[in-house]
Short mmCIF file of C-alpha atoms in Angstrom, two decimals:
data_model
loop_
_atom_site.label_atom_id
_atom_site.label_comp_id
_atom_site.label_asym_id
_atom_site.label_seq_id
_atom_site.Cartn_x
_atom_site.Cartn_y
_atom_site.Cartn_z
CA MET A 1 -4.99 -68.80 -15.00
CA LEU A 2 -3.10 -68.06 -18.20
CA THR A 3 -5.08 -70.75 -20.02
CA VAL A 4 -8.35 -69.47 -18.54
CA LEU A 5 -7.41 -65.97 -19.62
CA GLY A 6 -6.70 -67.24 -23.11
CA VAL A 7 -10.13 -68.83 -23.48
CA SER A 8 -11.79 -65.74 -22.02
CA LEU A 9 -10.46 -63.71 -24.95
CA ALA A 10 -13.15 -65.47 -26.97
CA ALA A 11 -15.37 -62.55 -25.97
CA VAL A 12 -12.89 -60.16 -27.58
CA LEU A 13 -12.75 -62.22 -30.76
CA SER A 14 -16.54 -62.34 -31.06
CA ARG A 15 -16.78 -58.91 -32.73
CA GLY A 16 -19.66 -57.62 -30.65
CA ASN A 17 -21.53 -60.83 -29.83
CA VAL A 18 -20.03 -61.86 -26.51
CA VAL A 19 -22.52 -64.64 -25.81
CA LYS A 20 -21.91 -66.39 -29.13
CA GLY A 21 -18.15 -66.03 -28.67
CA LEU A 22 -18.19 -67.59 -25.21
CA LEU A 23 -20.59 -70.30 -26.36
CA ALA A 24 -18.21 -71.20 -29.19
CA GLY A 25 -15.30 -71.20 -26.73
CA PHE A 26 -17.09 -73.62 -24.39
CA LEU A 27 -17.97 -75.84 -27.34
CA GLY A 28 -14.32 -75.96 -28.33
CA LEU A 29 -13.35 -76.82 -24.75
CA LEU A 30 -15.85 -79.67 -24.72
CA LEU A 31 -14.58 -81.06 -28.00
CA GLY A 32 -11.01 -80.82 -26.72
CA LEU A 33 -11.91 -83.05 -23.77
CA VAL A 34 -12.81 -85.97 -26.06
CA GLY A 35 -10.35 -88.80 -25.56
CA THR A 36 -8.23 -89.96 -22.65
CA SER A 37 -8.26 -87.94 -19.44
CA PRO A 38 -4.77 -86.55 -18.67
CA THR A 39 -5.30 -87.16 -14.94
CA THR A 40 -6.85 -90.64 -14.75
CA ALA A 41 -6.16 -92.17 -18.21
CA GLU A 42 -9.92 -92.71 -18.45
CA GLU A 43 -11.67 -92.46 -21.82
CA ARG A 44 -14.28 -89.70 -22.10
CA PHE A 45 -16.92 -89.13 -24.79
CA THR A 46 -15.43 -91.84 -27.03
CA PHE A 47 -18.64 -93.95 -27.13
CA GLY A 48 -16.56 -97.08 -27.71
CA SER A 49 -14.61 -95.70 -30.68
CA LEU A 50 -10.94 -96.62 -30.74
CA PHE A 51 -9.65 -93.69 -32.79
CA LEU A 52 -11.35 -91.21 -30.45
CA GLY A 53 -9.30 -92.55 -27.55
CA ASP A 54 -6.38 -90.29 -28.54
CA GLY A 55 -8.65 -87.29 -28.94
CA LEU A 56 -9.43 -85.34 -32.07
CA SER A 57 -6.66 -84.15 -34.36
CA LEU A 58 -5.96 -80.42 -34.18
CA VAL A 59 -5.20 -80.38 -37.90
CA ALA A 60 -8.54 -82.03 -38.72
CA VAL A 61 -10.46 -79.68 -36.44
CA ALA A 62 -8.78 -76.50 -37.74
CA LEU A 63 -9.03 -77.47 -41.41
CA GLY A 64 -12.63 -78.57 -40.95
CA ILE A 65 -13.90 -75.53 -39.08
CA PHE A 66 -12.10 -73.03 -41.31
CA GLY A 67 -10.88 -74.73 -44.51
CA LEU A 68 -13.75 -76.98 -45.56
CA ALA A 69 -16.28 -74.40 -44.39
CA GLU A 70 -14.72 -71.82 -46.72
CA ILE A 71 -14.73 -74.28 -49.62
CA ALA A 72 -18.43 -74.95 -49.07
CA SER A 73 -19.31 -71.27 -48.82
CA ARG A 74 -17.32 -70.16 -51.87
CA SER A 75 -17.55 -73.16 -54.18
CA GLY A 76 -20.26 -71.44 -56.19
CA GLN A 77 -17.77 -68.81 -57.36
CA ARG A 78 -16.98 -69.65 -60.99
CA VAL A 79 -15.96 -66.20 -62.22
CA VAL A 80 -13.70 -63.56 -60.74
CA ASP A 81 -12.98 -59.92 -61.34
CA ARG A 82 -9.75 -59.95 -63.34
CA ASP A 83 -8.79 -56.55 -61.94
CA MET A 84 -9.67 -57.46 -58.36
CA VAL A 85 -6.12 -58.07 -57.10
CA THR A 86 -3.22 -55.78 -57.88
CA LEU A 87 0.20 -55.56 -56.25
CA GLY A 88 1.51 -52.10 -55.47
CA GLY A 89 3.30 -50.05 -52.86
CA GLY A 90 6.42 -52.17 -52.79
CA TRP A 91 8.30 -53.52 -49.79
CA PHE A 92 8.73 -50.11 -48.20
CA SER A 93 4.98 -49.71 -47.86
CA GLY A 94 4.90 -52.81 -45.68
CA ILE A 95 7.86 -51.55 -43.67
CA ARG A 96 6.05 -48.24 -43.05
CA GLU A 97 2.95 -50.06 -41.83
CA TRP A 98 5.13 -52.18 -39.55
CA LEU A 99 6.79 -49.10 -38.09
CA THR A 100 3.43 -47.36 -37.71
CA HIS A 101 2.03 -50.22 -35.61
CA TRP A 102 5.19 -51.03 -33.65
CA THR A 103 3.19 -51.40 -30.43
CA GLN A 104 1.27 -54.28 -32.02
CA VAL A 105 4.60 -55.90 -32.85
CA ILE A 106 5.69 -55.80 -29.21
CA ARG A 107 2.35 -56.97 -27.81
CA GLY A 108 2.03 -59.73 -30.40
CA SER A 109 5.59 -60.90 -29.74
CA LEU A 110 4.99 -61.08 -25.99
CA ILE A 111 1.79 -63.06 -26.49
CA GLY A 112 3.59 -65.41 -28.85
CA ILE A 113 6.41 -66.00 -26.36
CA TRP A 114 3.85 -66.80 -23.65
CA ALA A 115 2.05 -69.21 -26.02
CA GLY A 116 5.37 -70.87 -26.79
CA VAL A 117 6.44 -71.20 -23.15
CA LEU A 118 3.20 -72.99 -22.20
CA PRO A 119 3.40 -76.52 -23.65
CA GLY A 120 0.42 -77.45 -25.77
CA VAL A 121 -0.70 -73.92 -26.60
CA GLY A 122 1.32 -73.34 -29.76
CA ALA A 123 1.05 -70.98 -32.69
CA THR A 124 -2.64 -71.63 -33.41
CA ALA A 125 -3.90 -70.20 -30.14
CA GLY A 126 -1.08 -67.65 -29.91
CA THR A 127 -1.91 -65.98 -33.22
CA TRP A 128 -5.62 -65.80 -32.46
CA LEU A 129 -4.95 -64.36 -29.02
CA ALA A 130 -2.74 -61.72 -30.61
CA TYR A 131 -5.52 -60.91 -33.06
CA GLY A 132 -7.92 -60.62 -30.14
CA GLN A 133 -5.77 -58.11 -28.32
CA ALA A 134 -5.34 -56.14 -31.56
CA VAL A 135 -9.13 -55.88 -31.84
CA ALA A 136 -9.54 -55.06 -28.15
CA THR A 137 -6.98 -52.24 -28.16
CA ALA A 138 -8.14 -50.62 -31.41
CA LYS A 139 -10.37 -47.57 -31.22
CA ASP A 140 -11.73 -48.04 -34.74
CA LYS A 141 -12.57 -51.70 -35.31
CA ARG A 142 -14.59 -51.40 -38.50
CA GLN A 143 -11.77 -52.47 -40.84
CA PHE A 144 -10.82 -55.64 -38.96
CA GLY A 145 -11.51 -58.62 -41.16
CA LYS A 146 -11.22 -56.43 -44.25
CA GLY A 147 -7.45 -55.99 -44.48
CA ASP A 148 -6.60 -53.79 -41.49
CA PRO A 149 -2.79 -53.93 -41.04
CA ARG A 150 -3.20 -54.16 -37.27
CA GLY A 151 -4.97 -57.50 -37.74
CA ILE A 152 -1.89 -58.79 -39.54
CA VAL A 153 1.04 -57.22 -37.68
CA GLY A 154 0.04 -58.52 -34.23
CA PRO A 155 -0.76 -62.14 -35.18
CA GLU A 156 2.31 -62.46 -37.41
CA SER A 157 4.54 -61.14 -34.64
CA ALA A 158 3.05 -63.76 -32.33
CA ASN A 159 3.45 -66.46 -34.96
CA ASN A 160 7.18 -65.74 -35.29
CA SER A 161 7.82 -65.53 -31.56
CA VAL A 162 5.94 -68.71 -30.63
CA GLU A 163 8.74 -70.97 -31.81
CA ALA A 164 11.31 -68.78 -30.07
CA GLY A 165 9.36 -68.98 -26.81
CA ASP A 166 9.06 -72.74 -27.29
CA LEU A 167 12.85 -72.99 -27.06
CA ILE A 168 12.68 -72.01 -23.36
CA PRO A 169 10.87 -75.11 -21.99
CA THR A 170 12.49 -77.32 -24.64
CA LEU A 171 16.10 -76.46 -23.83
CA LEU A 172 15.81 -75.70 -20.11
CA PHE A 173 13.31 -78.37 -19.01
CA GLY A 174 13.17 -80.90 -21.85
CA ILE A 175 9.43 -80.24 -22.40
CA PRO A 176 8.65 -79.64 -26.09
CA GLY A 177 5.57 -77.57 -26.87
CA GLY A 178 5.12 -78.62 -30.48
CA VAL A 179 6.35 -80.79 -33.32
CA PRO A 180 9.39 -78.62 -34.31
CA SER A 181 10.66 -78.46 -30.73
CA ALA A 182 10.09 -82.20 -30.29
CA MET A 183 12.24 -82.86 -33.36
CA LEU A 184 14.94 -80.55 -31.98
CA LEU A 185 14.80 -82.33 -28.62
CA GLY A 186 15.12 -85.70 -30.32
CA MET A 187 18.22 -84.57 -32.23
CA LEU A 188 19.84 -83.26 -29.04
CA LEU A 189 19.25 -86.56 -27.25
CA THR A 190 20.60 -88.46 -30.26
CA TYR A 191 23.93 -86.68 -29.83
CA GLY A 192 23.95 -87.25 -26.09
CA ILE A 193 23.06 -83.68 -25.12
CA GLN A 194 20.67 -83.65 -22.18
CA PRO A 195 18.38 -80.58 -22.05
CA GLY A 196 18.24 -78.85 -18.69
CA PRO A 197 19.71 -75.91 -16.77
CA ALA A 198 23.20 -77.35 -17.23
CA ILE A 199 22.96 -76.86 -21.01
CA VAL A 200 23.52 -73.12 -20.47
CA THR A 201 26.96 -73.69 -18.99
CA GLU A 202 28.04 -76.87 -20.77
CA HIS A 203 26.73 -76.16 -24.29
CA LEU A 204 26.32 -72.41 -24.44
CA ASN A 205 27.81 -72.29 -27.94
CA LEU A 206 25.15 -74.76 -29.13
CA MET A 207 22.37 -72.59 -27.70
CA TYR A 208 23.71 -69.57 -29.57
CA LEU A 209 23.93 -71.69 -32.74
CA ILE A 210 20.24 -72.66 -32.41
CA ILE A 211 19.20 -69.04 -31.80
CA TRP A 212 21.21 -67.71 -34.75
CA CYS A 213 19.89 -70.45 -37.05
CA PHE A 214 16.36 -69.56 -36.01
CA ALA A 215 16.92 -65.87 -36.74
CA ILE A 216 18.66 -66.45 -40.08
CA ALA A 217 16.01 -68.94 -41.19
CA SER A 218 13.30 -66.35 -40.48
CA ILE A 219 15.07 -63.78 -42.66
CA ILE A 220 15.70 -66.22 -45.51
CA GLY A 221 12.11 -67.47 -45.31
CA ALA A 222 10.78 -63.92 -45.52
CA PHE A 223 13.00 -63.21 -48.55
CA LEU A 224 11.73 -66.32 -50.34
CA CYS A 225 8.16 -65.26 -49.59
CA PHE A 226 8.86 -61.85 -51.12
CA LEU A 227 10.05 -63.55 -54.29
CA ALA A 228 7.01 -65.85 -54.42
CA THR A 229 4.41 -63.15 -53.75
CA PRO A 230 3.78 -62.10 -57.40
CA GLY A 231 3.16 -65.69 -58.44
CA LEU A 232 0.97 -66.46 -55.45
CA ALA A 233 -1.10 -63.32 -56.02
CA LYS A 234 -2.10 -64.67 -59.43
CA LEU A 235 -3.95 -67.51 -57.70
CA THR A 236 -6.57 -64.99 -56.59
CA LYS A 237 -7.54 -64.53 -60.24
CA VAL A 238 -8.45 -68.23 -60.57
CA PRO A 239 -12.12 -69.04 -59.87
CA PHE A 240 -12.39 -70.52 -56.40
CA ALA A 241 -14.46 -73.44 -57.67
CA VAL A 242 -11.43 -74.54 -59.72
CA LEU A 243 -9.04 -74.18 -56.78
CA SER A 244 -11.36 -75.97 -54.37
CA ALA A 245 -10.81 -79.40 -55.99
CA GLY A 246 -7.07 -79.32 -55.30
CA LEU A 247 -7.55 -77.66 -51.92
CA LEU A 248 -9.90 -80.41 -50.80
CA VAL A 249 -7.44 -83.12 -51.86
CA ILE A 250 -4.54 -81.40 -50.06
CA MET A 251 -6.51 -80.64 -46.87
CA LEU A 252 -7.77 -84.20 -46.43
CA LEU A 253 -4.31 -85.61 -47.14
CA GLY A 254 -2.73 -83.23 -44.61
CA ALA A 255 -5.28 -84.16 -41.93
CA PHE A 256 -4.60 -87.85 -42.53
CA GLN A 257 -0.88 -87.41 -41.81
CA ASP A 258 -1.53 -86.29 -38.24
CA GLY A 259 -3.34 -89.38 -36.98
CA GLY A 260 -3.40 -91.82 -39.88
CA GLN A 261 -7.11 -92.53 -39.32
CA ILE A 262 -9.92 -92.31 -41.87
CA GLY A 263 -12.19 -91.46 -38.95
CA ASP A 264 -10.40 -88.13 -38.57
CA LEU A 265 -11.40 -87.24 -42.12
CA TRP A 266 -15.07 -87.97 -41.41
CA ILE A 267 -14.84 -85.81 -38.29
CA MET A 268 -13.20 -83.14 -40.43
CA ILE A 269 -16.12 -83.10 -42.89
CA LEU A 270 -18.63 -83.03 -40.03
CA LEU A 271 -16.84 -80.10 -38.41
CA GLY A 272 -16.68 -78.43 -41.81
CA ALA A 273 -20.48 -78.43 -41.87
CA VAL A 274 -20.51 -77.08 -38.31
CA GLY A 275 -18.01 -74.39 -39.28
CA TRP A 276 -20.10 -73.34 -42.27
CA LEU A 277 -23.21 -73.11 -40.08
CA MET A 278 -21.28 -71.06 -37.50
CA LYS A 279 -20.15 -68.66 -40.21
CA ALA A 280 -23.62 -68.41 -41.69
CA THR A 281 -25.20 -67.67 -38.30
CA ASP A 282 -22.52 -65.09 -37.41
CA THR A 283 -21.02 -67.29 -34.68
CA PRO A 284 -17.24 -66.66 -34.37
CA ARG A 285 -15.07 -69.71 -35.04
CA ALA A 286 -11.78 -68.48 -33.59
CA PRO A 287 -12.94 -68.88 -29.95
CA PHE A 288 -13.95 -72.44 -30.79
CA LEU A 289 -10.44 -73.27 -31.97
CA ILE A 290 -8.81 -71.54 -28.98
CA GLY A 291 -11.00 -73.52 -26.60
CA PHE A 292 -10.14 -76.78 -28.36
CA VAL A 293 -6.39 -76.10 -28.19
CA LEU A 294 -6.39 -75.06 -24.52
CA ALA A 295 -8.79 -77.71 -23.17
CA ILE A 296 -6.24 -80.35 -22.14
CA PRO A 297 -3.55 -77.86 -21.00
CA MET A 298 -6.15 -76.14 -18.83
CA GLU A 299 -7.15 -79.40 -17.17
CA ARG A 300 -3.57 -80.58 -16.75
CA TYR A 301 -2.39 -77.28 -15.27
CA TYR A 302 -5.37 -77.13 -12.92
CA TYR A 303 -4.56 -80.50 -11.35
CA LEU A 304 -0.87 -79.60 -11.18
CA THR A 305 -1.71 -76.31 -9.44
CA ASP A 306 -4.12 -78.03 -7.08
CA SER A 307 -1.52 -80.65 -6.09
CA LEU A 308 1.13 -77.99 -5.48
CA TYR A 309 -0.94 -75.50 -3.47
CA GLY A 310 -3.93 -77.53 -2.26
CA GLY A 311 -7.49 -76.27 -2.51
CA PHE A 312 -8.02 -72.74 -3.80
CA GLY A 313 -5.12 -71.10 -1.99
CA TRP A 314 -3.48 -70.31 -5.30
CA MET A 315 -6.35 -67.93 -6.08
CA SER A 316 -4.92 -65.43 -3.56
CA ARG A 317 -1.49 -65.19 -5.20
CA PRO A 318 -0.67 -61.69 -6.54
CA ILE A 319 -0.14 -62.67 -10.18
CA VAL A 320 -3.36 -64.68 -10.18
CA LEU A 321 -5.23 -61.68 -8.78
CA VAL A 322 -3.82 -59.49 -11.54
CA MET A 323 -5.01 -62.00 -14.14
CA LEU A 324 -8.44 -62.07 -12.50
CA ALA A 325 -8.57 -58.29 -12.76
CA VAL A 326 -7.62 -58.51 -16.44
CA LEU A 327 -10.35 -61.11 -16.89
CA VAL A 328 -13.13 -59.36 -14.98
CA GLY A 329 -12.23 -55.74 -15.76
CA PRO A 330 -13.14 -55.72 -19.47
CA ALA A 331 -16.40 -57.54 -18.72
CA ILE A 332 -17.41 -54.90 -16.18
CA TRP A 333 -16.40 -52.10 -18.52
CA ALA A 334 -18.38 -53.67 -21.39
CA LEU A 335 -21.41 -53.92 -19.08
CA VAL A 336 -21.08 -50.25 -18.10
CA LYS A 337 -20.89 -49.20 -21.77
CA TRP A 338 -23.90 -51.37 -22.59
CA VAL A 339 -25.96 -49.71 -19.84
CA ARG A 340 -24.92 -46.23 -21.00
CA ASN A 341 -25.82 -46.96 -24.60
CA ARG A 342 -29.15 -48.48 -23.62
CA ARG A 343 -30.00 -45.20 -21.96
CA ARG A 344 -29.11 -43.30 -25.12
CA VAL A 345 -31.22 -45.51 -27.41
CA GLY A 346 -33.93 -43.36 -28.91
CA ALA A 347 -31.93 -40.19 -28.45
CA ASP A 348 -29.97 -40.90 -31.62
CA ASP A 349 -30.37 -43.30 -34.54
CA GLY A 350 -30.75 -46.35 -32.29
CA HIS A 351 -27.12 -47.44 -32.63
CA VAL A 352 -26.19 -49.78 -29.78
CA VAL A 353 -23.01 -51.32 -28.47
CA GLY A 354 -21.46 -53.86 -30.77
CA ASP A 355 -23.14 -52.71 -33.99
CA ASP A 356 -19.88 -51.25 -35.26
CA LEU A 357 -18.23 -54.61 -34.65
CA ARG A 358 -20.76 -56.66 -36.61
CA HIS A 359 -20.50 -57.34 -40.31
CA ASN A 360 -22.85 -55.51 -42.55
CA ASP A 361 -24.72 -58.00 -44.72
CA ASP A 362 -24.31 -55.81 -47.77
CA GLU A 363 -20.56 -55.51 -47.22
CA ASP A 364 -19.91 -59.17 -46.49
CA ALA A 365 -22.74 -61.40 -47.60
CA GLU A 366 -20.92 -64.59 -46.68
CA ASP A 367 -20.94 -63.89 -42.92
CA GLY A 368 -24.25 -63.74 -41.09
CA LEU A 369 -26.15 -65.28 -44.00
CA LEU A 370 -28.61 -67.04 -41.65
CA LYS A 371 -28.29 -64.74 -38.65
CA ASP A 372 -31.51 -64.20 -36.64
CA SER A 373 -33.25 -66.95 -38.62
CA PRO A 374 -34.73 -70.37 -37.73
CA TRP A 375 -31.35 -71.83 -38.70
CA SER A 376 -29.63 -69.73 -36.04
CA LEU A 377 -32.26 -70.74 -33.49
CA GLY A 378 -31.84 -74.40 -34.43
CA MET A 379 -28.09 -74.16 -34.00
CA ALA A 380 -28.48 -72.63 -30.54
CA VAL A 381 -30.88 -75.44 -29.60
CA GLY A 382 -28.44 -78.05 -30.93
CA ILE A 383 -25.42 -76.67 -29.07
CA THR A 384 -27.41 -76.41 -25.83
CA ALA A 385 -28.56 -80.02 -26.26
CA VAL A 386 -24.94 -81.11 -26.78
CA PHE A 387 -23.92 -79.54 -23.46
CA ALA A 388 -26.89 -81.15 -21.70
CA LEU A 389 -25.95 -84.56 -23.13
CA ALA A 390 -22.30 -84.08 -22.16
CA LEU A 391 -23.33 -83.21 -18.60
CA ALA A 392 -25.43 -86.37 -18.39
CA VAL A 393 -22.70 -88.61 -19.87
CA SER A 394 -20.01 -87.15 -17.59
CA GLN A 395 -21.88 -88.43 -14.54
CA GLY A 396 -20.49 -91.88 -15.33
CA PHE A 397 -16.86 -90.73 -15.11
CA SER A 398 -14.69 -90.90 -12.02
CA PRO A 399 -14.67 -87.76 -9.81
CA GLU A 400 -11.31 -86.60 -11.15
CA ALA A 401 -12.18 -87.25 -14.79
CA ARG A 402 -15.60 -85.60 -14.70
CA LEU A 403 -14.61 -82.35 -12.97
CA MET A 404 -13.57 -80.44 -16.09
CA PRO A 405 -16.31 -81.85 -18.38
CA GLN A 406 -18.94 -80.88 -15.81
CA LEU A 407 -17.60 -77.34 -15.43
CA VAL A 408 -17.47 -76.88 -19.20
CA SER A 409 -20.94 -78.40 -19.70
CA ILE A 410 -22.51 -76.23 -17.01
CA GLY A 411 -20.88 -73.09 -18.43
CA GLY A 412 -21.99 -74.03 -21.94
CA LEU A 413 -25.53 -74.68 -20.75
CA ILE A 414 -25.71 -71.26 -19.11
CA PHE A 415 -24.56 -69.39 -22.20
CA GLY A 416 -26.62 -71.68 -24.44
CA LEU A 417 -29.79 -70.73 -22.57
CA VAL A 418 -28.84 -67.05 -22.76
CA GLN A 419 -28.32 -67.42 -26.51
CA LEU A 420 -31.72 -69.13 -26.85
CA VAL A 421 -33.36 -66.17 -25.14
CA GLN A 422 -31.59 -63.80 -27.53
CA GLU A 423 -32.62 -65.89 -30.54
CA PHE A 424 -36.29 -65.80 -29.52
CA ARG A 425 -36.08 -62.06 -29.01
CA MET A 426 -34.46 -61.51 -32.44
CA ARG A 427 -36.92 -63.69 -34.39
CA GLY A 428 -38.54 -61.72 -37.17
CA ALA A 429 -35.80 -59.07 -37.13
CA GLY A 430 -35.22 -59.58 -40.86
CA GLY A 431 -31.59 -60.68 -40.51
CA ILE A 432 -31.82 -63.45 -43.11
CA ARG A 433 -30.55 -62.34 -46.51
CA PRO A 434 -32.62 -62.77 -49.70
CA GLY A 435 -31.39 -65.60 -51.90
CA TRP A 436 -30.10 -67.63 -48.97
CA THR A 437 -31.61 -70.84 -50.34
CA ARG A 438 -29.08 -70.95 -53.18
CA ASP A 439 -26.10 -70.64 -50.82
CA VAL A 440 -27.48 -73.28 -48.47
CA THR A 441 -28.10 -75.64 -51.38
CA ILE A 442 -24.56 -75.16 -52.72
CA ALA A 443 -23.07 -75.81 -49.27
CA MET A 444 -25.13 -78.98 -48.76
CA ARG A 445 -24.10 -80.27 -52.18
CA MET A 446 -20.43 -79.56 -51.45
CA PHE A 447 -20.47 -81.53 -48.21
CA ALA A 448 -22.24 -84.36 -50.01
CA VAL A 449 -19.48 -84.26 -52.66
CA MET A 450 -16.84 -84.39 -49.90
CA ALA A 451 -18.54 -87.44 -48.41
CA VAL A 452 -18.60 -89.15 -51.82
CA PHE A 453 -14.87 -88.45 -52.26
CA LEU A 454 -14.14 -89.99 -48.88
CA LEU A 455 -16.20 -93.06 -49.75
CA LEU A 456 -14.12 -93.44 -52.91
CA VAL A 457 -10.98 -93.20 -50.77
CA MET A 458 -12.23 -95.97 -48.48
CA LEU A 459 -13.07 -98.10 -51.50
CA GLY A 460 -10.03 -97.81 -53.76
CA GLY A 461 -7.46 -95.64 -51.99
CA TYR A 462 -6.42 -92.03 -52.39
CA LEU A 463 -4.99 -92.12 -55.91
CA PHE A 464 -8.05 -93.98 -57.16
CA ALA A 465 -10.38 -91.47 -55.55
CA VAL A 466 -8.47 -88.45 -56.86
CA ALA A 467 -8.40 -89.88 -60.40
CA LEU A 468 -12.20 -90.12 -60.42
CA PHE A 469 -13.16 -87.17 -58.24
CA VAL A 470 -11.03 -84.28 -59.54
CA PRO A 471 -12.01 -84.51 -63.25
CA ALA A 472 -15.69 -84.97 -62.38
CA PHE A 473 -15.61 -82.03 -59.98
CA LEU A 474 -13.87 -79.72 -62.44
CA LEU A 475 -16.20 -80.60 -65.32
CA PHE A 476 -19.57 -80.65 -63.57
CA VAL A 477 -19.12 -78.39 -60.54
CA ALA A 478 -16.44 -75.86 -61.53
CA ARG A 479 -17.49 -75.99 -65.23
CA ALA A 480 -13.84 -75.95 -66.27
CA LYS A 481 -12.74 -76.57 -69.84
CA PRO A 482 -11.76 -80.16 -70.80
CA ARG A 483 -8.18 -79.17 -71.62
CA ALA A 484 -7.70 -77.43 -68.27
CA THR A 485 -9.32 -80.40 -66.53
CA ILE A 486 -6.92 -82.89 -68.11
CA ILE A 487 -3.82 -80.81 -67.30
CA TYR A 488 -5.05 -80.09 -63.75
CA GLY A 489 -5.76 -83.77 -63.07
CA LEU A 490 -2.48 -85.06 -64.52
CA VAL A 491 -0.36 -82.56 -62.56
CA LEU A 492 -2.20 -83.36 -59.31
CA MET A 493 -1.92 -87.13 -59.85
CA ALA A 494 1.79 -86.84 -60.67
CA ALA A 495 2.41 -84.80 -57.53
CA LEU A 496 0.59 -87.33 -55.34
CA PHE A 497 2.46 -90.21 -57.00
CA VAL A 498 5.90 -88.66 -56.44
CA LEU A 499 5.23 -87.10 -53.02
CA PRO A 500 5.61 -90.29 -50.88
CA SER A 501 9.08 -90.89 -52.33
CA LEU A 502 10.24 -87.38 -51.44
CA LEU A 503 8.57 -86.84 -48.07
CA PRO A 504 7.28 -89.10 -45.27
CA VAL A 505 3.71 -88.90 -46.55
CA ASP A 506 1.24 -91.78 -46.25
CA LEU A 507 -1.63 -92.09 -48.70
CA PRO A 508 -4.86 -93.62 -47.35
CA THR A 509 -5.51 -97.14 -48.63
CA GLY A 510 -8.87 -98.59 -49.65
CA LEU A 511 -10.58 -101.96 -49.47
CA LEU A 512 -9.51 -102.87 -53.01
CA GLN A 513 -5.83 -102.40 -52.06
CA ARG A 514 -5.90 -104.80 -49.12
#
């Protein structure tokens, strides 16, 4: 029920469009089910591909949906306002904001601890869930997404407490919830220390050492970030088109480290295009990522719960009923407010529920670029078709392996059809922004450039591809000066050449290197 509750917060994160938020959440759940079933070890939605057998990489999915999509949407930016970013207020200003929103600190920390205790949830879902509760509990939501401190305090509190919560299952049950805790568990086993309840009595001093190291490292890390802030702030004065070349190289290299498969990078570019289209059609991407992260834990916990309690008897347990109330209550309240506001339409300026949560096209032209347009309708048709195809393909799975895919596909189909109805009703509403063809053309060219870079990687390896791609991109796309291009390229090549000797980093190899 905790995992179900986490995915249900997609409606909170959707900033007024509940249907699109839930549709994105179901799509993320479906994508998270790709790979081997945790209950039957049966491959699902792999279509004969070997690298899909282990599922999609979280790093590739997150960087694709958010990172590459942002590069595509902002790559046309070649000039910046030199006075746009200024640092002021000092450290005490941040401390005052932290003290002002101390309730967000507590709520975010509790959410982070919960995300850390549940294996497989991690900081990615925990921070977004904390952001969702910050939006849900705020009376004035207009500044969220534009620098509201509440949208930072809550998620950062959750981000810091996730690793602390992860220590609970790691030390007491030997179940790591992420890479850092798995490394810690491996070190404990190397020294013959067996995690479990006995560690509290036999190695209590070691537990205190771990806790103190965690606390001290957080303080030292924050201090180093304070020192680095002035230098990092200067990056905002560099045209994004110049930064995007290095960002693309770093993102693809980071995604490759997780699975070591070139196929993950192609999936990453494909999801980057999907992420850009979601942003352009005002479809929230955070619910998508939450659904992807919680897909396998939800399925695993469901079968564990079913085997322990049998049938649906667990649904009558008090804590589960409380979670159901938390899940259903906001939906009923939102419906009541929608009915009330529908009755008031015409009595005022026609303002309806959710308008204050939507982005204004004049204030943020990058979001909702293609909202209420044929592109938005086409995306709704495509997502609905994906759920229909998934439902048909899941019929060939075993009963245990097809249960979760069928539930997700049916739920996605329902909300997909609802979204289609809304799209047909909103056609001709004038939501598409003038000049959209230029932004679409720039995005399509950027994804084509990413594909060319990946082809170069497959041909001659990573260093070969970077040596050709970065100078060409800076000269012809970013319109950088030759001197800056040469320095930029040499520094990046030197860093990639030295990096494997300093860190366990693998560079993709090409056909010419084999």
